[in-house]
Amino acid sequence: MTLPAHDVDRPDHFRGLFRTDLMARALYAEGAGIARCLPAAVAVPADADDVPALARWAKRTGAALIPRGSGSGMAAGAVGPGVVVDLSRLTPIGTVNREAQRITVGAGALRGAIDSAARTAGLRFPVDPSSGAFCTIGGMIGANAAGVRTLRFGATRPWVLGVRCVFDDGTDAWVHRERPLPAHLPAVRRLVQALAEIERGVPRAALVHPGVRKESSGYGIAPALAPTGHLVDLLVGSEGTLALFTEVELALTPVAGATATVLATFSMLEAATVCAGLAAGAGATACELLDRTFLEVAARGGPTGVPQDAEAVLIAEVEGDGQNDCVGFLDALTRSWRENGAMQIQTAMEKEAAHALWALRHAASPILSQLAPRLRSMQFIEDGCVPPEQFPAYVRGVRATLDRFETLGVIFGHAGDAHAHVNPLVDTTAVGWRDRVHGILDSVCELTAQLGGTLAGEHGDGRLRAPLLTRVWGPDALAAFAHIKDAADPSGVLNPGCKVARDGDVPFDLLRHDPEAPALPPEAATVLAEIERTRDWSRFRLGEGSPAEPPAK
């Protein structure tokens, strides 16, 4: 159950901040996605040892706990009608173990800060989402986040060596790949038993989308049951529904000796997707697609250097121990792309020249925000991933859907993984705009299912996609997901409605851009507007002073 704010008492033995006033709740009513929901309260643990008290209190009272890092998640996993647990103060970053190539950090540490610490020892944390400068590592682990360099380094899951977990009953223990499981804990015993039952009763093929290269939907049951799998694999991607994370140990990798960039234009989308599929074999670490919708919007800001008849652009990065390696990779990549339909190819070996090529990737967002004041960005179909051979059909199908519902939008994303991000802009002053939003969502869900894809490649299910999992997962998988959730959290207090939908749940109820949404306190609205403008959801931390005052950077 979710307790109303007036029924929420301060948890026993909790040392951190705990507030139920409207101002504090309003500041946590939104995240980077489309949802708005006033929580019942906000709890900010003083440290990792403070979190178990919250879990014990929640189990006793039935209050829902909604873990939150920077709030940069897109799928409303950190926004909801419960007690938001702000873990962003858990920021310690340990000493880099250069020899073992690993580091232990607090769940609230920012990904960018972790990477900076690793680089002082000649190492790096290579998983690099676009929000990497301000997202927390706990949030990345919760969603099994990925990013532009997944083509070479994969998503977050394989880089997590261990997680310090607070389970539903307040027990606190590390689950680590290199240590014995804490099997004396009830939640761990139940999870191990549930995995064994699923392994005996559910075909492995039912727990995956064959051919899909990025997956953050459902629970990581298949990776956990693989020959080299571990309970850590199940916990990664669980979005706070199986345990709350307070510390993590991460694997690191050496910094690249050199990098280089290549940009190619194509007259046919199919040729671009074929070439994207060749990128990994030619040594690329990243390969991004900008489709015609993106290019048209970017051109409104001035010349882009891309021919008007271009159907798509690919931007790829290669890396090696030195420039000679990069030259070799670039030669192989550009040769294969020319042979498979690239119209024009530009390469850059120096940092400034490479930055200029990548600038096109970031050109559309500021232009979109200036197109018309009435248009609102609503990323509700923003994370689809399909088998690579189906990627052209997916992009064309999304284009057709946007056209059919007369909605402007851009399509871009991680072409090497056949993973697209979509940025629809909705006129919330037009009659019937809600019907258009629901129509687009229904159409794209049907398209994704037909192509054998997933609705969540790297952003998780959250509350946005949990009610939609029946569209892309079969009954066996859905039953397995529910079994895992029940095993870990029989009281249903850990982020309920996220990942596993409850009866009556819908993808979205109240949208932050809805003109009819109840107004937030002016001070809260001002802070949230500034955070949205900068897209830096780590800027706000509830503290002892004015709740509307962001901390000094």
mmCIF file of C-alpha atoms in Angstrom, residues 70-272:
data_model
loop_
_atom_site.group_PDB
_atom_site.id
_atom_site.type_symbol
_atom_site.label_atom_id
_atom_site.label_comp_id
_atom_site.label_asym_id
_atom_site.label_seq_id
_atom_site.Cartn_x
_atom_site.Cartn_y
_atom_site.Cartn_z
ATOM 1 C CA SER A 70 19.924 11.861 -9.634
ATOM 2 C CA GLY A 71 16.409 11.413 -11.003
ATOM 3 C CA SER A 72 17.770 11.178 -14.556
ATOM 4 C CA GLY A 73 15.886 7.962 -15.404
ATOM 5 C CA MET A 74 13.449 8.200 -18.300
ATOM 6 C CA ALA A 75 10.907 5.501 -17.366
ATOM 7 C CA ALA A 76 9.490 6.922 -14.102
ATOM 8 C CA GLY A 77 11.194 4.339 -11.939
ATOM 9 C CA ALA A 78 12.195 7.032 -9.422
ATOM 10 C CA VAL A 79 8.871 8.898 -9.393
ATOM 11 C CA GLY A 80 5.823 7.497 -7.658
ATOM 12 C CA PRO A 81 3.281 7.516 -4.832
ATOM 13 C CA GLY A 82 5.423 6.345 -1.946
ATOM 14 C CA VAL A 83 8.428 7.469 0.075
ATOM 15 C CA VAL A 84 11.198 8.582 -2.264
ATOM 16 C CA VAL A 85 14.544 7.450 -0.850
ATOM 17 C CA ASP A 86 17.192 9.874 -2.091
ATOM 18 C CA LEU A 87 20.432 7.857 -2.111
ATOM 19 C CA SER A 88 22.456 10.620 -3.755
ATOM 20 C CA ARG A 89 24.397 11.381 -0.566
ATOM 21 C CA LEU A 90 26.039 7.954 -0.652
ATOM 22 C CA THR A 91 28.938 9.363 -2.659
ATOM 23 C CA PRO A 92 32.183 7.875 -1.274
ATOM 24 C CA ILE A 93 34.654 6.835 -3.975
ATOM 25 C CA GLY A 94 37.305 4.426 -2.783
ATOM 26 C CA THR A 95 40.895 4.122 -3.881
ATOM 27 C CA VAL A 96 41.391 2.681 -7.340
ATOM 28 C CA ASN A 97 42.948 -0.778 -7.260
ATOM 29 C CA ARG A 98 45.168 -0.384 -10.303
ATOM 30 C CA GLU A 99 46.474 -3.941 -10.288
ATOM 31 C CA ALA A 100 43.061 -5.599 -9.956
ATOM 32 C CA GLN A 101 41.388 -2.890 -12.114
ATOM 33 C CA ARG A 102 38.464 -2.243 -9.790
ATOM 34 C CA ILE A 103 36.976 0.331 -7.453
ATOM 35 C CA THR A 104 34.392 0.399 -4.638
ATOM 36 C CA VAL A 105 32.016 3.367 -4.521
ATOM 37 C CA GLY A 106 28.798 4.517 -2.901
ATOM 38 C CA ALA A 107 25.604 4.021 -4.879
ATOM 39 C CA GLY A 108 25.137 7.787 -5.060
ATOM 40 C CA ALA A 109 28.510 8.461 -6.676
ATOM 41 C CA LEU A 110 28.182 10.086 -10.096
ATOM 42 C CA ARG A 111 29.341 8.053 -13.051
ATOM 43 C CA GLY A 112 31.482 10.954 -14.260
ATOM 44 C CA ALA A 113 33.223 11.248 -10.893
ATOM 45 C CA ILE A 114 33.937 7.515 -10.841
ATOM 46 C CA ASP A 115 35.434 7.652 -14.314
ATOM 47 C CA SER A 116 37.565 10.664 -13.360
ATOM 48 C CA ALA A 117 38.905 8.827 -10.317
ATOM 49 C CA ALA A 118 39.707 5.767 -12.433
ATOM 50 C CA ARG A 119 41.559 7.876 -15.017
ATOM 51 C CA THR A 120 44.016 9.112 -12.406
ATOM 52 C CA ALA A 121 45.256 5.503 -12.388
ATOM 53 C CA GLY A 122 45.175 5.095 -16.182
ATOM 54 C CA LEU A 123 41.853 3.243 -16.064
ATOM 55 C CA ARG A 124 38.235 4.074 -16.889
ATOM 56 C CA PHE A 125 34.674 2.935 -16.339
ATOM 57 C CA PRO A 126 33.693 2.412 -19.975
ATOM 58 C CA VAL A 127 29.881 2.314 -19.760
ATOM 59 C CA ASP A 128 29.007 5.817 -20.922
ATOM 60 C CA PRO A 129 25.338 6.869 -21.134
ATOM 61 C CA SER A 130 24.527 10.357 -22.363
ATOM 62 C CA SER A 131 23.654 11.319 -18.772
ATOM 63 C CA GLY A 132 27.018 10.014 -17.569
ATOM 64 C CA ALA A 133 28.174 13.339 -16.147
ATOM 65 C CA PHE A 134 25.320 13.461 -13.643
ATOM 66 C CA CYS A 135 23.664 10.041 -13.284
ATOM 67 C CA THR A 136 24.480 7.960 -10.199
ATOM 68 C CA ILE A 137 26.061 4.536 -10.417
ATOM 69 C CA GLY A 138 23.185 3.112 -8.380
ATOM 70 C CA GLY A 139 20.745 4.315 -11.019
ATOM 71 C CA MET A 140 22.883 2.879 -13.798
ATOM 72 C CA ILE A 141 22.981 -0.503 -12.070
ATOM 73 C CA GLY A 142 19.251 -0.354 -11.377
ATOM 74 C CA ALA A 143 18.443 0.114 -15.071
ATOM 75 C CA ASN A 144 21.358 -1.879 -16.523
ATOM 76 C CA ALA A 145 22.226 1.322 -18.351
ATOM 77 C CA ALA A 146 24.323 1.292 -21.510
ATOM 78 C CA GLY A 147 25.152 4.185 -23.848
ATOM 79 C CA VAL A 148 27.092 4.960 -26.988
ATOM 80 C CA ARG A 149 29.990 2.565 -26.359
ATOM 81 C CA THR A 150 27.932 -0.554 -25.695
ATOM 82 C CA LEU A 151 29.017 -1.827 -29.087
ATOM 83 C CA ARG A 152 32.453 -2.592 -27.629
ATOM 84 C CA PHE A 153 31.972 -2.669 -23.852
ATOM 85 C CA GLY A 154 28.420 -3.871 -23.307
ATOM 86 C CA ALA A 155 25.942 -2.572 -20.739
ATOM 87 C CA THR A 156 26.483 -2.087 -16.999
ATOM 88 C CA ARG A 157 25.784 -5.676 -15.866
ATOM 89 C CA PRO A 158 29.138 -7.350 -16.675
ATOM 90 C CA TRP A 159 31.075 -4.503 -15.031
ATOM 91 C CA VAL A 160 29.404 -4.966 -11.642
ATOM 92 C CA LEU A 161 31.466 -7.239 -9.399
ATOM 93 C CA GLY A 162 29.325 -6.864 -6.313
ATOM 94 C CA VAL A 163 26.485 -4.922 -4.742
ATOM 95 C CA ARG A 164 25.834 -4.111 -1.103
ATOM 96 C CA CYS A 165 22.103 -4.715 -0.700
ATOM 97 C CA VAL A 166 19.474 -3.780 1.838
ATOM 98 C CA PHE A 167 16.677 -6.319 1.461
ATOM 99 C CA ASP A 168 12.982 -6.037 2.273
ATOM 100 C CA ASP A 169 13.426 -6.926 5.968
ATOM 101 C CA GLY A 170 16.300 -4.518 6.528
ATOM 102 C CA THR A 171 19.064 -7.123 6.344
ATOM 103 C CA ASP A 172 22.244 -5.661 4.886
ATOM 104 C CA ALA A 173 24.889 -7.675 3.009
ATOM 105 C CA TRP A 174 27.169 -7.752 0.004
ATOM 106 C CA VAL A 175 26.256 -9.979 -2.928
ATOM 107 C CA HIS A 176 29.536 -10.422 -4.761
ATOM 108 C CA ARG A 177 30.670 -12.581 -7.660
ATOM 109 C CA GLU A 178 33.882 -13.587 -5.860
ATOM 110 C CA ARG A 179 32.437 -14.308 -2.420
ATOM 111 C CA PRO A 180 30.018 -16.921 -1.031
ATOM 112 C CA LEU A 181 26.374 -15.879 -1.196
ATOM 113 C CA PRO A 182 24.907 -14.654 2.112
ATOM 114 C CA ALA A 183 22.524 -17.607 1.996
ATOM 115 C CA HIS A 184 21.596 -17.165 5.662
ATOM 116 C CA LEU A 185 19.484 -14.146 4.655
ATOM 117 C CA PRO A 186 15.821 -14.995 3.956
ATOM 118 C CA ALA A 187 15.593 -12.849 0.807
ATOM 119 C CA VAL A 188 18.698 -14.435 -0.704
ATOM 120 C CA ARG A 189 17.431 -17.946 0.043
ATOM 121 C CA ARG A 190 14.086 -17.145 -1.548
ATOM 122 C CA LEU A 191 15.714 -15.683 -4.660
ATOM 123 C CA VAL A 192 18.024 -18.668 -5.107
ATOM 124 C CA GLN A 193 15.067 -21.020 -4.755
ATOM 125 C CA ALA A 194 12.964 -18.997 -7.212
ATOM 126 C CA LEU A 195 15.759 -19.084 -9.793
ATOM 127 C CA ALA A 196 16.041 -22.856 -9.413
ATOM 128 C CA GLU A 197 12.282 -23.258 -9.906
ATOM 129 C CA ILE A 198 12.331 -21.057 -12.994
ATOM 130 C CA GLU A 199 15.284 -22.972 -14.415
ATOM 131 C CA ARG A 200 13.347 -26.225 -14.067
ATOM 132 C CA GLY A 201 10.043 -24.929 -15.374
ATOM 133 C CA VAL A 202 10.612 -22.155 -17.915
ATOM 134 C CA PRO A 203 12.340 -22.583 -21.296
ATOM 135 C CA ARG A 204 15.389 -20.338 -21.498
ATOM 136 C CA ALA A 205 14.179 -19.017 -24.869
ATOM 137 C CA ALA A 206 11.106 -17.532 -23.181
ATOM 138 C CA LEU A 207 13.300 -15.267 -21.056
ATOM 139 C CA VAL A 208 15.072 -13.454 -23.901
ATOM 140 C CA HIS A 209 14.283 -11.633 -27.108
ATOM 141 C CA PRO A 210 16.385 -13.583 -29.629
ATOM 142 C CA GLY A 211 18.771 -11.405 -31.610
ATOM 143 C CA VAL A 212 18.206 -8.288 -29.480
ATOM 144 C CA ARG A 213 21.594 -6.907 -28.425
ATOM 145 C CA LYS A 214 20.544 -4.604 -25.574
ATOM 146 C CA GLU A 215 17.974 -5.476 -22.932
ATOM 147 C CA SER A 216 16.939 -3.679 -19.754
ATOM 148 C CA SER A 217 13.343 -4.915 -19.678
ATOM 149 C CA GLY A 218 12.179 -7.555 -17.220
ATOM 150 C CA TYR A 219 14.554 -9.195 -14.766
ATOM 151 C CA GLY A 220 17.984 -10.541 -15.755
ATOM 152 C CA ILE A 221 16.960 -14.129 -15.157
ATOM 153 C CA ALA A 222 18.622 -15.468 -18.298
ATOM 154 C CA PRO A 223 22.038 -13.928 -17.461
ATOM 155 C CA ALA A 224 21.753 -15.178 -13.875
ATOM 156 C CA LEU A 225 21.032 -18.730 -15.081
ATOM 157 C CA ALA A 226 23.811 -18.748 -17.684
ATOM 158 C CA PRO A 227 26.791 -21.043 -17.002
ATOM 159 C CA THR A 228 28.817 -18.070 -15.769
ATOM 160 C CA GLY A 229 25.815 -16.327 -14.197
ATOM 161 C CA HIS A 230 25.428 -15.080 -10.651
ATOM 162 C CA LEU A 231 22.786 -13.523 -8.419
ATOM 163 C CA VAL A 232 24.491 -10.186 -9.145
ATOM 164 C CA ASP A 233 23.219 -10.525 -12.720
ATOM 165 C CA LEU A 234 19.648 -10.699 -11.447
ATOM 166 C CA LEU A 235 20.047 -7.717 -9.128
ATOM 167 C CA VAL A 236 21.491 -5.532 -11.896
ATOM 168 C CA GLY A 237 18.558 -4.127 -13.843
ATOM 169 C CA SER A 238 16.049 -4.697 -11.030
ATOM 170 C CA GLU A 239 15.274 -0.970 -10.575
ATOM 171 C CA GLY A 240 15.048 -1.068 -6.785
ATOM 172 C CA THR A 241 12.352 -3.730 -6.739
ATOM 173 C CA LEU A 242 14.455 -6.552 -5.242
ATOM 174 C CA ALA A 243 16.784 -4.612 -2.924
ATOM 175 C CA LEU A 244 18.136 -1.125 -2.280
ATOM 176 C CA PHE A 245 21.772 -0.667 -3.300
ATOM 177 C CA THR A 246 24.121 1.308 -1.052
ATOM 178 C CA GLU A 247 27.618 0.373 -2.327
ATOM 179 C CA VAL A 248 29.016 -1.298 -5.425
ATOM 180 C CA GLU A 249 32.306 -2.701 -6.639
ATOM 181 C CA LEU A 250 33.037 -2.091 -10.306
ATOM 182 C CA ALA A 251 35.496 -3.519 -12.783
ATOM 183 C CA LEU A 252 37.576 -1.021 -14.768
ATOM 184 C CA THR A 253 39.537 -1.171 -18.005
ATOM 185 C CA PRO A 254 42.631 0.712 -19.297
ATOM 186 C CA VAL A 255 42.215 4.102 -20.923
ATOM 187 C CA ALA A 256 42.428 4.026 -24.717
ATOM 188 C CA GLY A 257 45.745 5.091 -26.165
ATOM 189 C CA ALA A 258 44.101 6.883 -29.074
ATOM 190 C CA THR A 259 40.683 7.377 -30.660
ATOM 191 C CA ALA A 260 39.381 8.486 -34.040
ATOM 192 C CA THR A 261 35.984 9.351 -35.489
ATOM 193 C CA VAL A 262 34.261 8.765 -38.823
ATOM 194 C CA LEU A 263 31.033 10.301 -40.170
ATOM 195 C CA ALA A 264 29.283 8.865 -43.221
ATOM 196 C CA THR A 265 26.120 9.859 -45.077
ATOM 197 C CA PHE A 266 23.759 7.462 -46.842
ATOM 198 C CA SER A 267 21.003 7.825 -49.395
ATOM 199 C CA MET A 268 19.256 4.695 -48.133
ATOM 200 C CA LEU A 269 18.400 3.769 -44.553
ATOM 201 C CA GLU A 270 18.981 0.074 -45.269
ATOM 202 C CA ALA A 271 22.568 0.767 -46.367
ATOM 203 C CA ALA A 272 23.209 2.710 -43.176
#
